[in-house]
PDB file of C-alpha atoms in Angstrom:
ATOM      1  CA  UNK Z   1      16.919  -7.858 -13.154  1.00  0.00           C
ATOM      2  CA  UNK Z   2      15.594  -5.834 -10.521  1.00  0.00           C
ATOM      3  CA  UNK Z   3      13.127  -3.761 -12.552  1.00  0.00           C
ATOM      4  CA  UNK Z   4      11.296  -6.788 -13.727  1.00  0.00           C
ATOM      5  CA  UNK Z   5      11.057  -8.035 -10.636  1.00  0.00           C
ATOM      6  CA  UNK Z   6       9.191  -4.758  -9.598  1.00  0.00           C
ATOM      7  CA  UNK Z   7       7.185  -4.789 -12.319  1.00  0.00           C
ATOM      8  CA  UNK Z   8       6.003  -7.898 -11.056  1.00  0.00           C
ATOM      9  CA  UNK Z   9       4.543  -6.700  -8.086  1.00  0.00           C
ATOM     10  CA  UNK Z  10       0.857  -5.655  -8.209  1.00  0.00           C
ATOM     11  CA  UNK Z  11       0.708  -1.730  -7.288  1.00  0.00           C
ATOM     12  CA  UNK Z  12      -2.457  -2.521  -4.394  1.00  0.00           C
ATOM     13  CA  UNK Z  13      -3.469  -5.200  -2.875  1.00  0.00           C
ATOM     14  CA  UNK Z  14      -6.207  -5.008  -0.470  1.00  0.00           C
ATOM     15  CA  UNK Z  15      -8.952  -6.683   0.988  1.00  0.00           C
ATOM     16  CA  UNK Z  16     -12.351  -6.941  -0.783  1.00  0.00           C
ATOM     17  CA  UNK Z  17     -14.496  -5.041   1.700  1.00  0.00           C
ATOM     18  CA  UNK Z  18     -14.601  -3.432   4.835  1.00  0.00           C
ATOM     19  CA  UNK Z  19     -12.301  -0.729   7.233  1.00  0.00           C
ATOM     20  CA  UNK Z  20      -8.593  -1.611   7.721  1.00  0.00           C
ATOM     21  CA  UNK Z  21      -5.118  -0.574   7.739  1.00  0.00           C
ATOM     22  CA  UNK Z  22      -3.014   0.136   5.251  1.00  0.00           C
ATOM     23  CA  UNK Z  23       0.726   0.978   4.247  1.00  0.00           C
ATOM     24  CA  UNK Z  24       2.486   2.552   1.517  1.00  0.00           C
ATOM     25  CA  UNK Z  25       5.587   0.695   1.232  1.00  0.00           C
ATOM     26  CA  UNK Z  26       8.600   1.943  -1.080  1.00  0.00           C
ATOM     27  CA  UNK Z  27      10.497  -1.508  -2.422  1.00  0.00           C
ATOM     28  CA  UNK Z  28      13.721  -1.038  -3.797  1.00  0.00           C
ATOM     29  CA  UNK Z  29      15.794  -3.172  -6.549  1.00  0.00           C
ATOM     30  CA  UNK Z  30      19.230  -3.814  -4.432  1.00  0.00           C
ATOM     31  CA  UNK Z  31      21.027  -4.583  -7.672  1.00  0.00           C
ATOM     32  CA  UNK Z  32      23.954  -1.713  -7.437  1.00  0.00           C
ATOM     33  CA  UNK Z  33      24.662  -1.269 -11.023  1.00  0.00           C
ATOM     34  CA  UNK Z  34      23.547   1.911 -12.226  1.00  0.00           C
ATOM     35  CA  UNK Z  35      20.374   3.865 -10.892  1.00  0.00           C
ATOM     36  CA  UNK Z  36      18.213   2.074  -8.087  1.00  0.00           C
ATOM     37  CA  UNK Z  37      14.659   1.299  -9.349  1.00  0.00           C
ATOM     38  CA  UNK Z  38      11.852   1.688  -6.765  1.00  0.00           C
ATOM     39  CA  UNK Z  39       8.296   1.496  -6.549  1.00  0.00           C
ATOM     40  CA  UNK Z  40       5.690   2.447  -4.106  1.00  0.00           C
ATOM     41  CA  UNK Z  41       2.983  -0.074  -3.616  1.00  0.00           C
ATOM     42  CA  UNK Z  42       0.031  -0.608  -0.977  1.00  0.00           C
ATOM     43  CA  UNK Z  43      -1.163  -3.030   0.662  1.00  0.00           C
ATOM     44  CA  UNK Z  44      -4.252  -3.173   2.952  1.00  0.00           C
ATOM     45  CA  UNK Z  45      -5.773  -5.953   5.030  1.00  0.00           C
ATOM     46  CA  UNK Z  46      -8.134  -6.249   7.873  1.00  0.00           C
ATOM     47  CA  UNK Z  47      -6.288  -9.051   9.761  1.00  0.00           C
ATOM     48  CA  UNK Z  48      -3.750  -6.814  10.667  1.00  0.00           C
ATOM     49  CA  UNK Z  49      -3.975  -5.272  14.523  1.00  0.00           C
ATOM     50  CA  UNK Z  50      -1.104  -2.805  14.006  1.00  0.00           C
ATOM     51  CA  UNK Z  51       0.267  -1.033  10.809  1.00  0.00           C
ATOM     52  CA  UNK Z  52       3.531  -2.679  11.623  1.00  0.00           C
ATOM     53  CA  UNK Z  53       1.966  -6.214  10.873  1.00  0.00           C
ATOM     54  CA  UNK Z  54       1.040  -5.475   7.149  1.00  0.00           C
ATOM     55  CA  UNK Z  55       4.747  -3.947   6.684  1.00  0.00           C
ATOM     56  CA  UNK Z  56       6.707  -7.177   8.092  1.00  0.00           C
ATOM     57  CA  UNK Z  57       4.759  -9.771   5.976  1.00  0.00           C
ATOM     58  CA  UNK Z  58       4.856  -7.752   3.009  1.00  0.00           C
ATOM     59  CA  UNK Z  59       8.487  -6.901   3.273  1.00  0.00           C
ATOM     60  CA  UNK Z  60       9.690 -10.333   4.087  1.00  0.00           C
ATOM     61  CA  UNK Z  61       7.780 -12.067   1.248  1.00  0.00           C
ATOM     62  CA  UNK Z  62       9.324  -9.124  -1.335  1.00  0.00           C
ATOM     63  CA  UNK Z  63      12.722  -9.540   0.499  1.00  0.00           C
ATOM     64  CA  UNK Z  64      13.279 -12.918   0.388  1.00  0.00           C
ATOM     65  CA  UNK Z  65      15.075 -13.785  -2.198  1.00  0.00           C
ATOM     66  CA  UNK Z  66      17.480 -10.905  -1.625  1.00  0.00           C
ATOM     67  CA  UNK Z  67      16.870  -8.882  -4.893  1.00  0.00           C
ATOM     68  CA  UNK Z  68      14.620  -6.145  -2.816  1.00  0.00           C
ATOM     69  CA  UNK Z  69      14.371  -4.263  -0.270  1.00  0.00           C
ATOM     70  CA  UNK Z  70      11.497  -2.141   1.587  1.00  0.00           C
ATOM     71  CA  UNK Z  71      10.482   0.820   3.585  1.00  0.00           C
ATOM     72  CA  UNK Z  72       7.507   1.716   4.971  1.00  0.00           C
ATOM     73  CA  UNK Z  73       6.982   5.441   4.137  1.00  0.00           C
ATOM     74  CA  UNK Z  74       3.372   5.779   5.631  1.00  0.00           C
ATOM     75  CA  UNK Z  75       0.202   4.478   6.289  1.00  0.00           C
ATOM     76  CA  UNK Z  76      -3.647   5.049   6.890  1.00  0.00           C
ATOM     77  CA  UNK Z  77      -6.750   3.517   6.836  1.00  0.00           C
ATOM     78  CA  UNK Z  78      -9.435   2.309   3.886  1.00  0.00           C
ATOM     79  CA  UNK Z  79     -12.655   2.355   3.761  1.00  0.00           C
ATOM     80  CA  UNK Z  80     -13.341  -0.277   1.171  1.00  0.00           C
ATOM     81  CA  UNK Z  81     -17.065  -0.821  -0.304  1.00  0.00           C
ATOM     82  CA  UNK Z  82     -17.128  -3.167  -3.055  1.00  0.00           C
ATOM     83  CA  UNK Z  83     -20.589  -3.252  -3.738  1.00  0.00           C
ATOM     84  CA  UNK Z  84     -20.988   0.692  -4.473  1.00  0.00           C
ATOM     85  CA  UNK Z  85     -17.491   0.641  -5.933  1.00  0.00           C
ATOM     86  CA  UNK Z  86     -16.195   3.273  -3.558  1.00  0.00           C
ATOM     87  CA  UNK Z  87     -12.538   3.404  -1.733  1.00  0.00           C
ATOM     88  CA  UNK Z  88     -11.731   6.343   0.774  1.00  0.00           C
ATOM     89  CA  UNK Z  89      -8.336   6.470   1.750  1.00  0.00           C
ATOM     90  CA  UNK Z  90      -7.803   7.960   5.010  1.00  0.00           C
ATOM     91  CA  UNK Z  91      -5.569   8.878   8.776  1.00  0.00           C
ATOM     92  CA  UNK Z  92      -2.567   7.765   9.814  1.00  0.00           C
ATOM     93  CA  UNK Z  93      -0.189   5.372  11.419  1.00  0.00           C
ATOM     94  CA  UNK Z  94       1.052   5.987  14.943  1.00  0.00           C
ATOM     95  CA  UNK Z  95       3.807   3.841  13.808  1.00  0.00           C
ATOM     96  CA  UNK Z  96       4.859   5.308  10.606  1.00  0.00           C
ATOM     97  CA  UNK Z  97       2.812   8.416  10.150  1.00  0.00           C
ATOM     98  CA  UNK Z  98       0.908   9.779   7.490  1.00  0.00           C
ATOM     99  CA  UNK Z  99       1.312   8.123   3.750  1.00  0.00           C
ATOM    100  CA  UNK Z 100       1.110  10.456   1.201  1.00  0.00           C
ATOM    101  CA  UNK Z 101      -2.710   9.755  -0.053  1.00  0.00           C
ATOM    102  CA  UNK Z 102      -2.471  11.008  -3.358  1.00  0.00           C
ATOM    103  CA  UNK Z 103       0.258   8.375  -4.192  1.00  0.00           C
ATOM    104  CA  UNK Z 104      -1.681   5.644  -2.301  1.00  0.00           C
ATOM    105  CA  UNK Z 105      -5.295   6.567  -4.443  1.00  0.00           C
ATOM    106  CA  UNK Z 106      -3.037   6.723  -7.475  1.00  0.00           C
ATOM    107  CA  UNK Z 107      -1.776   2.998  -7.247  1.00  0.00           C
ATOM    108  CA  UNK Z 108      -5.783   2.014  -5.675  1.00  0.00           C
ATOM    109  CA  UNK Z 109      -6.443   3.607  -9.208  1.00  0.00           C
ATOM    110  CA  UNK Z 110      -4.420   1.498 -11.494  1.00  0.00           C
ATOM    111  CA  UNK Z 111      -6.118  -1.567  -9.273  1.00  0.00           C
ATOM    112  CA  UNK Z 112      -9.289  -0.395  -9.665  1.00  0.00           C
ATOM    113  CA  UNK Z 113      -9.968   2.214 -12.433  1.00  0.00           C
ATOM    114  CA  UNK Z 114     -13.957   1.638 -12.553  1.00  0.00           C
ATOM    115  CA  UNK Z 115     -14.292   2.853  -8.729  1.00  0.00           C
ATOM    116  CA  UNK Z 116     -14.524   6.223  -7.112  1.00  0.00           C
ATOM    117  CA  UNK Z 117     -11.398   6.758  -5.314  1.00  0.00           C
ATOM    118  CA  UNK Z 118     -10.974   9.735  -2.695  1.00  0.00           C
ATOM    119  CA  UNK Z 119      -8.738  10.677   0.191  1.00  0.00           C
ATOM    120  CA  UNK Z 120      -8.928  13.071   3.240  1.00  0.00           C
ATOM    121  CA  UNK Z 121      -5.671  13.774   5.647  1.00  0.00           C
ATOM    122  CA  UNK Z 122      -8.472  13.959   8.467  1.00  0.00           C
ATOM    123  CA  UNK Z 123      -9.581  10.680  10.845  1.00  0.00           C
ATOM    124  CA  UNK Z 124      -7.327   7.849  12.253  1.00  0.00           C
TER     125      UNK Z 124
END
């Protein structure tokens, strides 16, 4: 049960265009049979004033039904430029401190394999 509903879940979800925060949130099946599926997704919007506001609408969509449960593990900014296809994944959050880039362009990838994707651990 709780691996399809991860599957479910789109890896990234961010906004079209622009510079904004993002998180790399770690959502777990809570089904205890067996081993504990997880996956790490991101999401990324430009609405959001503080890290912490992506992470609490995310997590209590995902968790509402009581079948999952998140974590925040990081976050950063994007710079997202839709027109020259290019995403640069960047920073840190005060809040939750550095994501692990590589795993964030990795999932950006899967969303959008015909754009150049890069990170740096510098900026905020």
């Amino acid at each position: 049960m709780g691996e399809k509903l991860l599957c479910a879940i789109p890896d990234a979800d961010i906004d079209p265009d622009g510079v904004f925060k993002y998180v790399l949130i770690r959502v777990h099946s809570t089904d205890k049979r067996g081993d504990t599926p997880s996956k790490d997704i991101v999401r990324g919007y430009a609405w959001a004033e503080y890290h912490a506001d992506i992470y609490d609408k995310v997590a209590a969509e995902l968790e509402k039904g009581g079948s999952l449960d998140c974590e925040c593990i990081g976050g950063g900014r994007i710079n997202h430029n839709s027109q020259q296809k290019k995403i640069h994944v960047y920073g840190y959050s005060m809040g939750f401190g550095r994501a692990n880039h590589s795993v964030s362009t990795e999932k950006l990838k899967s969303r959008y394999p015909d754009y150049e994707i890069t990170w740096a651990d510098e900026g905020y």
